[in-house]
GROMACS .gro file of C-alpha atoms in nm:
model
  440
    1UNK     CA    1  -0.281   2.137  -3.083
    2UNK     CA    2   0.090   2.184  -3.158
    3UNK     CA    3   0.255   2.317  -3.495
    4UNK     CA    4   0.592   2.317  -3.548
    5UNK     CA    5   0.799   2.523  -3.773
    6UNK     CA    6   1.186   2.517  -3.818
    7UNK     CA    7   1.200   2.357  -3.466
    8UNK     CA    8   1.053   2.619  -3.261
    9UNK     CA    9   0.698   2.495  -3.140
   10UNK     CA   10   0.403   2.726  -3.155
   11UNK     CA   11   0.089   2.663  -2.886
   12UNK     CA   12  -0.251   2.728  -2.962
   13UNK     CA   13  -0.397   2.872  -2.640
   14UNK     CA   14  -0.742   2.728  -2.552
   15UNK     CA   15  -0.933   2.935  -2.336
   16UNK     CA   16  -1.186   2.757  -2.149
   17UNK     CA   17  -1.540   2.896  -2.155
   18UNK     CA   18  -1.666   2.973  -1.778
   19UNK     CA   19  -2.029   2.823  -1.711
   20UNK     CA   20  -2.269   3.058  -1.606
   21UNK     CA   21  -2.486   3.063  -1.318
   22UNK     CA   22  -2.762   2.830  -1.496
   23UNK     CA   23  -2.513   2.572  -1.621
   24UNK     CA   24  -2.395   2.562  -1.282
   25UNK     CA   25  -2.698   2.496  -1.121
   26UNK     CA   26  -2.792   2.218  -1.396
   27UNK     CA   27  -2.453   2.076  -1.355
   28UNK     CA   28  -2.524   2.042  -0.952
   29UNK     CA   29  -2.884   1.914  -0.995
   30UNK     CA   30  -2.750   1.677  -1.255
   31UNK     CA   31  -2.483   1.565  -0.970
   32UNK     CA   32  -2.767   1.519  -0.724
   33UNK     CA   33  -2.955   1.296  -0.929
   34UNK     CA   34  -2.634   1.066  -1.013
   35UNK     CA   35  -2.557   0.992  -0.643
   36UNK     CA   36  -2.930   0.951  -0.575
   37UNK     CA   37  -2.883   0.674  -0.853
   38UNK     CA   38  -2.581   0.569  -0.707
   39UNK     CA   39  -2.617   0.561  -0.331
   40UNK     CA   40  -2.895   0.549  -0.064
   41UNK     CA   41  -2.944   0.676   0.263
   42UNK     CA   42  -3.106   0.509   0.604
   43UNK     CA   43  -3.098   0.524   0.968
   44UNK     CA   44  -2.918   0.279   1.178
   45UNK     CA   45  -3.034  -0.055   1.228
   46UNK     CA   46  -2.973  -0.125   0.872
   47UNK     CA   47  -3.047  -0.529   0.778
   48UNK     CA   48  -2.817  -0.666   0.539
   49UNK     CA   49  -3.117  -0.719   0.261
   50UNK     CA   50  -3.183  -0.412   0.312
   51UNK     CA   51  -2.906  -0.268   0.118
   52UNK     CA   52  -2.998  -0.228  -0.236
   53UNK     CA   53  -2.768  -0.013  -0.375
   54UNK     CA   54  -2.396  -0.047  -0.363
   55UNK     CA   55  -2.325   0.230  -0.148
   56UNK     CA   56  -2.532   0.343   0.153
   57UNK     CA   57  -2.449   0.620   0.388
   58UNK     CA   58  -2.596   0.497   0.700
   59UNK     CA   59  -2.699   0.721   1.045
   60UNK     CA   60  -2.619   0.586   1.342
   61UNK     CA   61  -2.620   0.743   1.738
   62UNK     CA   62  -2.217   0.709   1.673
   63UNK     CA   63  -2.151   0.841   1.370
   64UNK     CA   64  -2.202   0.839   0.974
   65UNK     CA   65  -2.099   0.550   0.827
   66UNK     CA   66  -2.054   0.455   0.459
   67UNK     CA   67  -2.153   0.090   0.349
   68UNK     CA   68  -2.035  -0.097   0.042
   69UNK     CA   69  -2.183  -0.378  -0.073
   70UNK     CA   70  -2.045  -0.649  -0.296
   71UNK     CA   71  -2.198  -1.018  -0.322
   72UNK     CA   72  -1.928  -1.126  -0.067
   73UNK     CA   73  -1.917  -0.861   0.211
   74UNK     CA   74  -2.090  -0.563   0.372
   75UNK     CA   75  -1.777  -0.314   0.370
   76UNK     CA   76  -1.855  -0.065   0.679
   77UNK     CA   77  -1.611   0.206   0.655
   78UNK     CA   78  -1.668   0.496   0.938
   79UNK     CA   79  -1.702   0.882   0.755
   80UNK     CA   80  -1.757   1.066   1.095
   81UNK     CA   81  -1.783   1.013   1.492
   82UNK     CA   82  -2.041   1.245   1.648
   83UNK     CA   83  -1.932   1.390   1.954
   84UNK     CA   84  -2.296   1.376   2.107
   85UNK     CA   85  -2.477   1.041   1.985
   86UNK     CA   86  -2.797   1.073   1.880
   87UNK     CA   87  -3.052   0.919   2.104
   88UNK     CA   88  -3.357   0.654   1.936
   89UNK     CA   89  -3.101   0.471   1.695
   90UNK     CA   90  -2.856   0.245   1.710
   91UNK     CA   91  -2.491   0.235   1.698
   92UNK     CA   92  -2.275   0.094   1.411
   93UNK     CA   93  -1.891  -0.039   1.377
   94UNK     CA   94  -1.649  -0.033   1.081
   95UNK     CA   95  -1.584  -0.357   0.985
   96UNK     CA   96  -1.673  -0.677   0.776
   97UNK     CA   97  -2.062  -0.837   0.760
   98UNK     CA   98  -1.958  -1.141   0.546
   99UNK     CA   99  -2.266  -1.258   0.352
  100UNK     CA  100  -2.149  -1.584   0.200
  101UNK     CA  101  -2.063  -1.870   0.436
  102UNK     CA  102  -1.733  -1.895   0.620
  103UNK     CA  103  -1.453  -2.046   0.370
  104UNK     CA  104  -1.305  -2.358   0.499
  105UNK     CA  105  -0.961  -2.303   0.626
  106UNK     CA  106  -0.847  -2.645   0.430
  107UNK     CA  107  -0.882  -2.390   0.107
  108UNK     CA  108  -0.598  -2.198   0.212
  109UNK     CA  109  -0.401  -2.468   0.313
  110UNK     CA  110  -0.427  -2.591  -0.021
  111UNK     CA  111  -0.298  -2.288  -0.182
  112UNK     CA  112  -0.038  -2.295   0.082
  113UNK     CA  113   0.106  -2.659  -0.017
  114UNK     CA  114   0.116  -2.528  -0.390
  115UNK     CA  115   0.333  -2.246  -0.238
  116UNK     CA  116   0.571  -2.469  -0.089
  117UNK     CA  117   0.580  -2.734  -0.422
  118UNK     CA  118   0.669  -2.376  -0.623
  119UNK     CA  119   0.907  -2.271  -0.390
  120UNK     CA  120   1.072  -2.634  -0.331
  121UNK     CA  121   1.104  -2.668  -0.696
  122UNK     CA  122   1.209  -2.293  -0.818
  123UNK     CA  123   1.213  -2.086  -0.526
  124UNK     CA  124   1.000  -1.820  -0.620
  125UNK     CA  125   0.672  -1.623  -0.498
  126UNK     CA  126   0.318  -1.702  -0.712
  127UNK     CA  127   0.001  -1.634  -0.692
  128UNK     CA  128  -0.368  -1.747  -0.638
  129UNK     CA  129  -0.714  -1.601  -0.705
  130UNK     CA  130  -1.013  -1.673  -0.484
  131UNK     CA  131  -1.386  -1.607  -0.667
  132UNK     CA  132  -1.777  -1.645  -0.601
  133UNK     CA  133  -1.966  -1.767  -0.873
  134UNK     CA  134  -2.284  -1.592  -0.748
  135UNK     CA  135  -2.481  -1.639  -1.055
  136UNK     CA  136  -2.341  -1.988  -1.144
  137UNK     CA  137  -2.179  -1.861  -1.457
  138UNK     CA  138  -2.049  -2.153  -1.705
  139UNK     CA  139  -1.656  -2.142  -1.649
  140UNK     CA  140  -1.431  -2.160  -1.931
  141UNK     CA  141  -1.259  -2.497  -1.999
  142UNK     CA  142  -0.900  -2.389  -1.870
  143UNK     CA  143  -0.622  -2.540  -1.706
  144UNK     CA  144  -0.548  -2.321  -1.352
  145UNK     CA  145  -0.978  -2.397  -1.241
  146UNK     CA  146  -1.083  -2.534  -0.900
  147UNK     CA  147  -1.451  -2.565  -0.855
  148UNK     CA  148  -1.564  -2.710  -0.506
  149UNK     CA  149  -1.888  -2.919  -0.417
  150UNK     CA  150  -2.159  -2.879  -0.180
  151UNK     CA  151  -2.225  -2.560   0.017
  152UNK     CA  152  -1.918  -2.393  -0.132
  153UNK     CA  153  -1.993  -2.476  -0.523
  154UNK     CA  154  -1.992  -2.155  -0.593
  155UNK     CA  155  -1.625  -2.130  -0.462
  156UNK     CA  156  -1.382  -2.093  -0.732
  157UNK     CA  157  -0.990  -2.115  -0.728
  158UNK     CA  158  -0.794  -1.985  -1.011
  159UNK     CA  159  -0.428  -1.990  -1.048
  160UNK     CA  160  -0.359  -1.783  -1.325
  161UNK     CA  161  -0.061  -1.770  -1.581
  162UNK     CA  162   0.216  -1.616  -1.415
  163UNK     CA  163   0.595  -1.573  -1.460
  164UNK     CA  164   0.731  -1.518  -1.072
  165UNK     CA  165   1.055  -1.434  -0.917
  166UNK     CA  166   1.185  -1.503  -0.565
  167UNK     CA  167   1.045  -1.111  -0.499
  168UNK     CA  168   0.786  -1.118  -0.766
  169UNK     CA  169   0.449  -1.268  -0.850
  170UNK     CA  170   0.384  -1.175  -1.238
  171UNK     CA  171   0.017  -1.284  -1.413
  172UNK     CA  172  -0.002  -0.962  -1.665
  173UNK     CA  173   0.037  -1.230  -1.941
  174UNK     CA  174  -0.299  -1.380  -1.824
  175UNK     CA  175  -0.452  -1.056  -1.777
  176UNK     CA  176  -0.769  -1.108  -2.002
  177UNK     CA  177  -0.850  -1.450  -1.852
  178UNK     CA  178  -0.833  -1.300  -1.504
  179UNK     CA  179  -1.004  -1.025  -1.623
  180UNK     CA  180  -1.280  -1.243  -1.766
  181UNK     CA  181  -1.328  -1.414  -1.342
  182UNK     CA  182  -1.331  -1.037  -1.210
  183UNK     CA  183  -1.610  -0.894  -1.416
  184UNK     CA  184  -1.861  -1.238  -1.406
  185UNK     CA  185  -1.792  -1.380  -1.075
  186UNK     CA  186  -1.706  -1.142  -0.691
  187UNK     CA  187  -1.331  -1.104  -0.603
  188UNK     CA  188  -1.318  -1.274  -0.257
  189UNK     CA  189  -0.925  -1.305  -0.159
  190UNK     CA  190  -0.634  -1.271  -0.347
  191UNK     CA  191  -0.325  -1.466  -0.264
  192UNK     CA  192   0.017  -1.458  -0.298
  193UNK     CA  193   0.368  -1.617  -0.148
  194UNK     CA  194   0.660  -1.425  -0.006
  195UNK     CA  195   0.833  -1.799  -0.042
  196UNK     CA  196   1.077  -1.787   0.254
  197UNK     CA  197   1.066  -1.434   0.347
  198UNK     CA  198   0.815  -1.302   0.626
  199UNK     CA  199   0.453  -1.245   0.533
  200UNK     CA  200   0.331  -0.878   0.509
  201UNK     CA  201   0.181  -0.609   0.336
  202UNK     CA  202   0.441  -0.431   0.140
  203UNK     CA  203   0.445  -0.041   0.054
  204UNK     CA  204   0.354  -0.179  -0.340
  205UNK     CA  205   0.093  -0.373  -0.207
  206UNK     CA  206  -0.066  -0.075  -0.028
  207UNK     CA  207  -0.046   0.128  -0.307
  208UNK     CA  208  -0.184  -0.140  -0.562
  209UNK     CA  209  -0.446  -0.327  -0.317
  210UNK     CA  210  -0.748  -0.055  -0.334
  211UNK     CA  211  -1.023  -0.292  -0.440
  212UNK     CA  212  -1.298  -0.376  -0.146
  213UNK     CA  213  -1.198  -0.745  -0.090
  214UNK     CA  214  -0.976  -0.950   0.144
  215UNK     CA  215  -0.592  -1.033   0.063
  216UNK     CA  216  -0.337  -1.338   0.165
  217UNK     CA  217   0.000  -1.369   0.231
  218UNK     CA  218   0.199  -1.644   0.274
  219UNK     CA  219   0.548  -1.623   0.456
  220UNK     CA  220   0.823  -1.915   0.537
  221UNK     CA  221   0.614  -2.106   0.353
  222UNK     CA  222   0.885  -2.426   0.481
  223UNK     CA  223   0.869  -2.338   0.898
  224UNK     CA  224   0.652  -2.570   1.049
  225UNK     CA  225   0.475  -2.249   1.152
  226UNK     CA  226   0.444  -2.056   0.845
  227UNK     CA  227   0.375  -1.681   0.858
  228UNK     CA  228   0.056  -1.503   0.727
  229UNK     CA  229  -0.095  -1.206   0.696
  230UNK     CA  230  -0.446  -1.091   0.624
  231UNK     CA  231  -0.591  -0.786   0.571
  232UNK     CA  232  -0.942  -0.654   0.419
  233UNK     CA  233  -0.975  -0.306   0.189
  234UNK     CA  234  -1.258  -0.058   0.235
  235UNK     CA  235  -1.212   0.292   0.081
  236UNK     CA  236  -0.908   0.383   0.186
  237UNK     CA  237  -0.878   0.203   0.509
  238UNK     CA  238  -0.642  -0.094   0.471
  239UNK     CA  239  -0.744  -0.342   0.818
  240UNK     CA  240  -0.549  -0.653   0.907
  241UNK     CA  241  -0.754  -0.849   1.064
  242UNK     CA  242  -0.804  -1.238   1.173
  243UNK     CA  243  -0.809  -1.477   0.872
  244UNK     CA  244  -1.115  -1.603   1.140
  245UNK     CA  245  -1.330  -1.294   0.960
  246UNK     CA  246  -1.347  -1.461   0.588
  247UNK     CA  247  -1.221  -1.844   0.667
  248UNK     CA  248  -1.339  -2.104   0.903
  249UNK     CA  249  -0.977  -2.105   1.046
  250UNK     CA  250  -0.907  -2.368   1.335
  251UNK     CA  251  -0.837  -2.280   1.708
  252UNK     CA  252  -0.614  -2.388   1.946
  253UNK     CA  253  -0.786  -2.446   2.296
  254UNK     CA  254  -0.520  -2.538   2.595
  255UNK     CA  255  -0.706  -2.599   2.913
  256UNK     CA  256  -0.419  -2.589   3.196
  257UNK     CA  257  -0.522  -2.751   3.579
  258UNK     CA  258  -0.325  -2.664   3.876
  259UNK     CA  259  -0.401  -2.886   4.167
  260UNK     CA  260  -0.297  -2.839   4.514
  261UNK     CA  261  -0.370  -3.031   4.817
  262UNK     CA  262  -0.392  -2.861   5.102
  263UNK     CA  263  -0.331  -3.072   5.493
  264UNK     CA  264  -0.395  -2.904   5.822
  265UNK     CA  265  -0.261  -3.035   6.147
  266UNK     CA  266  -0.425  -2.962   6.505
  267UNK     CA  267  -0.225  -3.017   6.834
  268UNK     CA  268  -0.406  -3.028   7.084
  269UNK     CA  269  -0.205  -2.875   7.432
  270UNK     CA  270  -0.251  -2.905   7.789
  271UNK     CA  271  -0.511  -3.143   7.820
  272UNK     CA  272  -0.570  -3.508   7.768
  273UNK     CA  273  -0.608  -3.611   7.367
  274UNK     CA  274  -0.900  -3.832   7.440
  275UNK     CA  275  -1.104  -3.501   7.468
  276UNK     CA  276  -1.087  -3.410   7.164
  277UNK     CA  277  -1.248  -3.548   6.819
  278UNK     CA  278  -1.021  -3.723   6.595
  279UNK     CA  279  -1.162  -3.551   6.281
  280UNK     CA  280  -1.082  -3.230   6.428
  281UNK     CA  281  -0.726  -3.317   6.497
  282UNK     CA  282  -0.696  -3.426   6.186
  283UNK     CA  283  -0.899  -3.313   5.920
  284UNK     CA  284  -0.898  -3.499   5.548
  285UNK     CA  285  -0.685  -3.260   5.332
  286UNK     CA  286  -0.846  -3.006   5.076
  287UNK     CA  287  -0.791  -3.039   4.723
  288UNK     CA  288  -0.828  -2.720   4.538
  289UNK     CA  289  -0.786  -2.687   4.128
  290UNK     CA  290  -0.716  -2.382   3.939
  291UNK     CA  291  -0.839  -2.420   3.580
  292UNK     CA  292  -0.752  -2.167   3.312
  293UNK     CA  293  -0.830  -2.171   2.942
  294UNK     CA  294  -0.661  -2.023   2.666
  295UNK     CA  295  -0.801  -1.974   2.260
  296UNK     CA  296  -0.550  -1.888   2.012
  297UNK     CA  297  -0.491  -1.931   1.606
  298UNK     CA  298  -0.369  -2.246   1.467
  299UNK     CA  299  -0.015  -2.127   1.367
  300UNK     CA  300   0.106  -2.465   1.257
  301UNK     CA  301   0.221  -2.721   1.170
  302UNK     CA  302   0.013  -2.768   0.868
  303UNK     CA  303   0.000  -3.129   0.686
  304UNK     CA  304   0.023  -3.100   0.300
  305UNK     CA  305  -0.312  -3.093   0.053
  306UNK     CA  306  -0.337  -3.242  -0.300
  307UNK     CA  307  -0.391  -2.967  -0.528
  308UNK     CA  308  -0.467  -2.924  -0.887
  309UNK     CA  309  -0.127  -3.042  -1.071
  310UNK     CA  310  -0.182  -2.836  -1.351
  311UNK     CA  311  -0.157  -2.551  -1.124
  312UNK     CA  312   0.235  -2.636  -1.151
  313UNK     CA  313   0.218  -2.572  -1.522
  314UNK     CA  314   0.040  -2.203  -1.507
  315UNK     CA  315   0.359  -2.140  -1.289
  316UNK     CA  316   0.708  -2.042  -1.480
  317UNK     CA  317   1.065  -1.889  -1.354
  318UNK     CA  318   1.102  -1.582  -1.449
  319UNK     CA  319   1.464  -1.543  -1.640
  320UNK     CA  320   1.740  -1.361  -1.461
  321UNK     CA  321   1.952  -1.156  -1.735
  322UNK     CA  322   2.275  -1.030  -1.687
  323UNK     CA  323   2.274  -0.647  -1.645
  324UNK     CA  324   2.507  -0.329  -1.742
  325UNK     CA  325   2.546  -0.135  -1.503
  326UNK     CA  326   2.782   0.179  -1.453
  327UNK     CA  327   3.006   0.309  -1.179
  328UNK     CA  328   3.326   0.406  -1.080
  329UNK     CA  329   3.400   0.580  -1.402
  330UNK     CA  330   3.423   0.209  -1.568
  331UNK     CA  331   3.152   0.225  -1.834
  332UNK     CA  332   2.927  -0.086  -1.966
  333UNK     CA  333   3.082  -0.344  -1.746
  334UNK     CA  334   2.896  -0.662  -1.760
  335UNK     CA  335   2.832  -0.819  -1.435
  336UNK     CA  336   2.979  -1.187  -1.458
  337UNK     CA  337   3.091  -1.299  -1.137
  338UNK     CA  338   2.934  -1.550  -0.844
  339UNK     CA  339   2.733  -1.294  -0.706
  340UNK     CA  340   2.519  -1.268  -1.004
  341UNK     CA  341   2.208  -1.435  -0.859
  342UNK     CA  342   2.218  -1.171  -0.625
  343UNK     CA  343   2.236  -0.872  -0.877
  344UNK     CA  344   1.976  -1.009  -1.058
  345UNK     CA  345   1.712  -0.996  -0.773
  346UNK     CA  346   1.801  -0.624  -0.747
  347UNK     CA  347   1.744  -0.591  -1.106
  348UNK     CA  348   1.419  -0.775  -1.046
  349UNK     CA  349   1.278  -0.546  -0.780
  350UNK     CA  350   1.441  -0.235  -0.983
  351UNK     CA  351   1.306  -0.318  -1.343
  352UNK     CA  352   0.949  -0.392  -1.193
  353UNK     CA  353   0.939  -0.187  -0.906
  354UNK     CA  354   0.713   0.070  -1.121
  355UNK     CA  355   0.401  -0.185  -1.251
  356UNK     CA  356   0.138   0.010  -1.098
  357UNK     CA  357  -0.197  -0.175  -1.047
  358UNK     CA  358  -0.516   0.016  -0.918
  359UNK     CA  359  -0.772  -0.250  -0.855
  360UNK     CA  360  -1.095  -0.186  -1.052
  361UNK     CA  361  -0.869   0.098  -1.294
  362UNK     CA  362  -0.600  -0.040  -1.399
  363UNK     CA  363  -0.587  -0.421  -1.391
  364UNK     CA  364  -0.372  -0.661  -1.227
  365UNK     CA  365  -0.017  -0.747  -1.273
  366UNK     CA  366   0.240  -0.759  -1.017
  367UNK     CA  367   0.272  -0.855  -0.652
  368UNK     CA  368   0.642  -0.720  -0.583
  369UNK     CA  369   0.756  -0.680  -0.269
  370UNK     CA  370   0.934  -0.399  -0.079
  371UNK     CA  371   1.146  -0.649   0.102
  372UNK     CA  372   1.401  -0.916   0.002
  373UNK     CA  373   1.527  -1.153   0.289
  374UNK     CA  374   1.910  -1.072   0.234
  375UNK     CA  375   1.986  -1.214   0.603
  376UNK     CA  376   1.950  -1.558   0.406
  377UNK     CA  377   2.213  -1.502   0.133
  378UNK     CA  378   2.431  -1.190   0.296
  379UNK     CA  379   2.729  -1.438   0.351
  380UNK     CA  380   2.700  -1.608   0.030
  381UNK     CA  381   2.700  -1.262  -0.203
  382UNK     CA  382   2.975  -1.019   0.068
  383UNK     CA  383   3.145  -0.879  -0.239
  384UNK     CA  384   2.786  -0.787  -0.410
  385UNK     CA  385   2.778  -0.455  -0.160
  386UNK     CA  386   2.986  -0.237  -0.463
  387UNK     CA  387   2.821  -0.382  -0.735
  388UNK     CA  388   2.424  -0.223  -0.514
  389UNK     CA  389   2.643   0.121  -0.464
  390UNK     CA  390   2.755   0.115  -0.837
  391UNK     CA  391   2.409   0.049  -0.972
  392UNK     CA  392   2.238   0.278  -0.736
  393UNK     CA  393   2.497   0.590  -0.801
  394UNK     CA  394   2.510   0.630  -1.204
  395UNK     CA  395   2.321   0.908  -1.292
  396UNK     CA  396   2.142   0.735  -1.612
  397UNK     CA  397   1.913   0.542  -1.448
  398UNK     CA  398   1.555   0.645  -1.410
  399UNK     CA  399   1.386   0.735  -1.091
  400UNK     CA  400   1.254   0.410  -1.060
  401UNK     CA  401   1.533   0.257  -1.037
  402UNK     CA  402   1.694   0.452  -0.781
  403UNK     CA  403   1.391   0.453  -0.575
  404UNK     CA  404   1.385   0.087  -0.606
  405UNK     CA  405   1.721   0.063  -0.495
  406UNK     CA  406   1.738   0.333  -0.247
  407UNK     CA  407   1.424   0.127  -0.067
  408UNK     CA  408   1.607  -0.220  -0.072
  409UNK     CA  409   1.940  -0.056   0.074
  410UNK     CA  410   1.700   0.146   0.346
  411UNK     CA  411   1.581  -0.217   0.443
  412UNK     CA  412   1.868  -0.321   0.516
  413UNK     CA  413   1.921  -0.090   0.831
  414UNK     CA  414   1.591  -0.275   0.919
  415UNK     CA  415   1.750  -0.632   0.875
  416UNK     CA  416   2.079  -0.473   1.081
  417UNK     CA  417   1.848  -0.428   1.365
  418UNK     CA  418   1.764  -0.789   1.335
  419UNK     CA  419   2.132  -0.947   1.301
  420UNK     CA  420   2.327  -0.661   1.487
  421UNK     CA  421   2.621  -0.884   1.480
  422UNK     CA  422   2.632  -0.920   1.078
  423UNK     CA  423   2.955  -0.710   0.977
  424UNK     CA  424   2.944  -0.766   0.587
  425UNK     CA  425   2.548  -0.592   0.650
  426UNK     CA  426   2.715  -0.342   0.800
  427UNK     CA  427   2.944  -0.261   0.585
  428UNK     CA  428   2.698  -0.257   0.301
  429UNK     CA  429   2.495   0.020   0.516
  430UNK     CA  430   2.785   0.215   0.549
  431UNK     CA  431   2.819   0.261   0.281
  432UNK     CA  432   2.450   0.339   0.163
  433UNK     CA  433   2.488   0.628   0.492
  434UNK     CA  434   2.749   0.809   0.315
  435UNK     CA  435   2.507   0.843  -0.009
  436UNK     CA  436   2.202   0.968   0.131
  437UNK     CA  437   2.278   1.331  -0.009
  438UNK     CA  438   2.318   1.168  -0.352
  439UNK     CA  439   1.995   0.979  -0.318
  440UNK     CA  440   1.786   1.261  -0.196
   0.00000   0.00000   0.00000
């Protein structure tokens, strides 16, 4: 509690009552019967129906290993290794023990040919949710629904209201509605678009993706091979994996045959021909094949699927508004020049760059990413390089923002690596070098 009087600001001190040695005891009994509630305990082999609780610390010859289960997944997350296994049980993995049937790969090709209509049209990330209906609960009546037939009815798409950027996928608006899919139905993969950039996990994502499920990306979402990136989240271990583990995702089998023919010749010396057999003169020639098979992931090319068309209607730009920013002792200057598209997607990835999302605390709203393909547009915006240093230098601008910037510049050294030969990059790194002090 704080009174104040004539601006000085008194504090009531609280002083916190220690527990004695009964409370404590109480308290730790009263712990012990929580987790008991909570969690369960078994020896390795473990069946999947026998899991009953949603956590289970399980003993195997190998190690200690902590299972989560969800209606989608067995979650095996390793908590120890024994040095010495322990011999009479068995031995256990971390991993993924799916226990719904493998999604069709067609789903995500779906999703990916809404992904390319978005970005064809605006040029801009968004965003759909995979769900499992497990208990066939009655879905609201609202545009952004796929339901599928057969063995995957309980299979539901939703593309949720979002307002997306080209760095940005934004569905806070839609929160409750999304919110409403999480709590009835099991969170099997969320998706999102990097449009043309490269599909990854960004250092955002990592920090906001903490919910036991598997995640999408979508990259060059135009390249007859598109990029993509999968990845599933147990505890704190973040695994990118095979989309193989959660979708029925297509092969490619190449069977190569190398034949040779192999012809001996015999000369017979010294002595009359006639001797000898013919068929040891000349023997028939050996054929001989070497066969070798190779399995890899489809990469591509991947034909186009219909999708929902009011998916394109739960999808809006995003507005880019001209900024103030401050620098070089010229106050308030309003940015109007040709390189404004550019300054916008820093102000973008500045103004958003602090949305925090915690899955299963906090709820979801923004899939921004920690990298912006500049290599694309460098050539178009050369002149944008003072208008990043001004923005990033004035000392008004919150933490955020200078992180966000400070990041986008530090990728840029990256994208150098990439394109050693691009001068206007390099001159835009230069200049970042010489204001490390400042930013640290």
């Amino acid at each position: 509690m704080h009174q104040y009087n004539f601006g000085k600001t008194k504090r009531t001190k609280t002083v916190k009552k220690e527990k004695t040695a009964e409370e404590i005891k109480a308290q730790k009994e009263l712990d012990k019967l929580v987790a008991a509630a909570a969690t369960d305990r078994k020896i390795a082999p473990v069946a999947a129906e026998e899991y009953t609780k949603p956590v289970t610390y399980v003993t195997a010859s190998n190690g200690l290993f902590k299972v989560r289960k969800t209606d989608i997944a067995l979650y095996i997350e390793e908590v120890e290794s024994f040095q010495s296994e322990i011999p009479g049980i068995d031995k256990m993995e971390a991993g993924v023990q799916l226990l719904i049937p493998k999604i069709p790969a067609s789903v995500m090709i779906e999703l990916l040919s809404y992904y390319r209509a978005v970005n064809r049209r605006d040029k801009t990330e968004c965003s759909v949710l995979l769900f499992w209906n497990t208990n066939n609960i009655e879905i609201p009546d609202i545009p952004g629904v796929k339901t599928y037939s057969g063995e995957f009815e309980k299979l539901v798409a939703y593309c949720p209201v979002q307002t997306n950027s080209a760095a940005l996928s934004d569905f806070t608006e839609d929160i409750e509605q999304v919110d409403w899919f999480r709590t009835n139905m099991a969170p099997v993969c969320e998706s999102h678009s990097h449009n043309t950039m490269q599909a990854f996990f960004s250092g955002t994502d990592d920090a906001n993706e903490n919910s036991n499920q598997f995640f999408f990306v979508w990259g060059k979402v135009e390249d007859e091979e598109p990029m993509y990136a999968f990845r599933y989240v147990v505890g704190d271990t973040k695994q990118e994996c095979s989309p193989s583990l959660l979708f029925d995702w297509p092969k490619l089998k190449t069977t190569v045959k190398t034949s040779n023919c192999t012809t001996t010749i015999h000369q017979l010396e010294g002595v009359d021909p006639s001797f000898a057999d013919n068929s040891i003169l000349s023997p028939a020639p050996v054929e001989t094949n070497d066969i070798k098979t190779f399995e890899e992931e489809y990469v591509g090319p991947f034909k186009e699927i219909d999708f929902p068309s009011d998916w394109m209607t739960q999808h809006k730009v995003r507005p880019h508004i001209h900024s103030t920013y401050y620098g070089y002792g010229k106050r308030n200057r309003n940015i109007q020049t040709a390189n404004n598209s550019f300054q916008s997607h820093i102000n973008d990835y500045a103004d958003d760059f602090g949305f925090p999302y915690n899955y299963g605390l906090t709820k979801q709203g923004d899939f921004l990413d920690d990298e912006y393909d500049i290599l694309d547009e460098i050539d178009s915006f050369k002149n944008s390089k003072n208008n990043i240093i001004a923005f990033a230098r004035d000392k008004e601008l919150s933490s955020i923002q200078k992180t966000a910037v400070k990041e986008m510049l530090s990728e840029l050294k990256q994208s150098l690596v990439d394109e050693p030969g691009n001068d206007a990059l390099a001159e835009l790194i230069e200049h970042n070098e010489e204001r490390e002090e400042y930013y640290d």
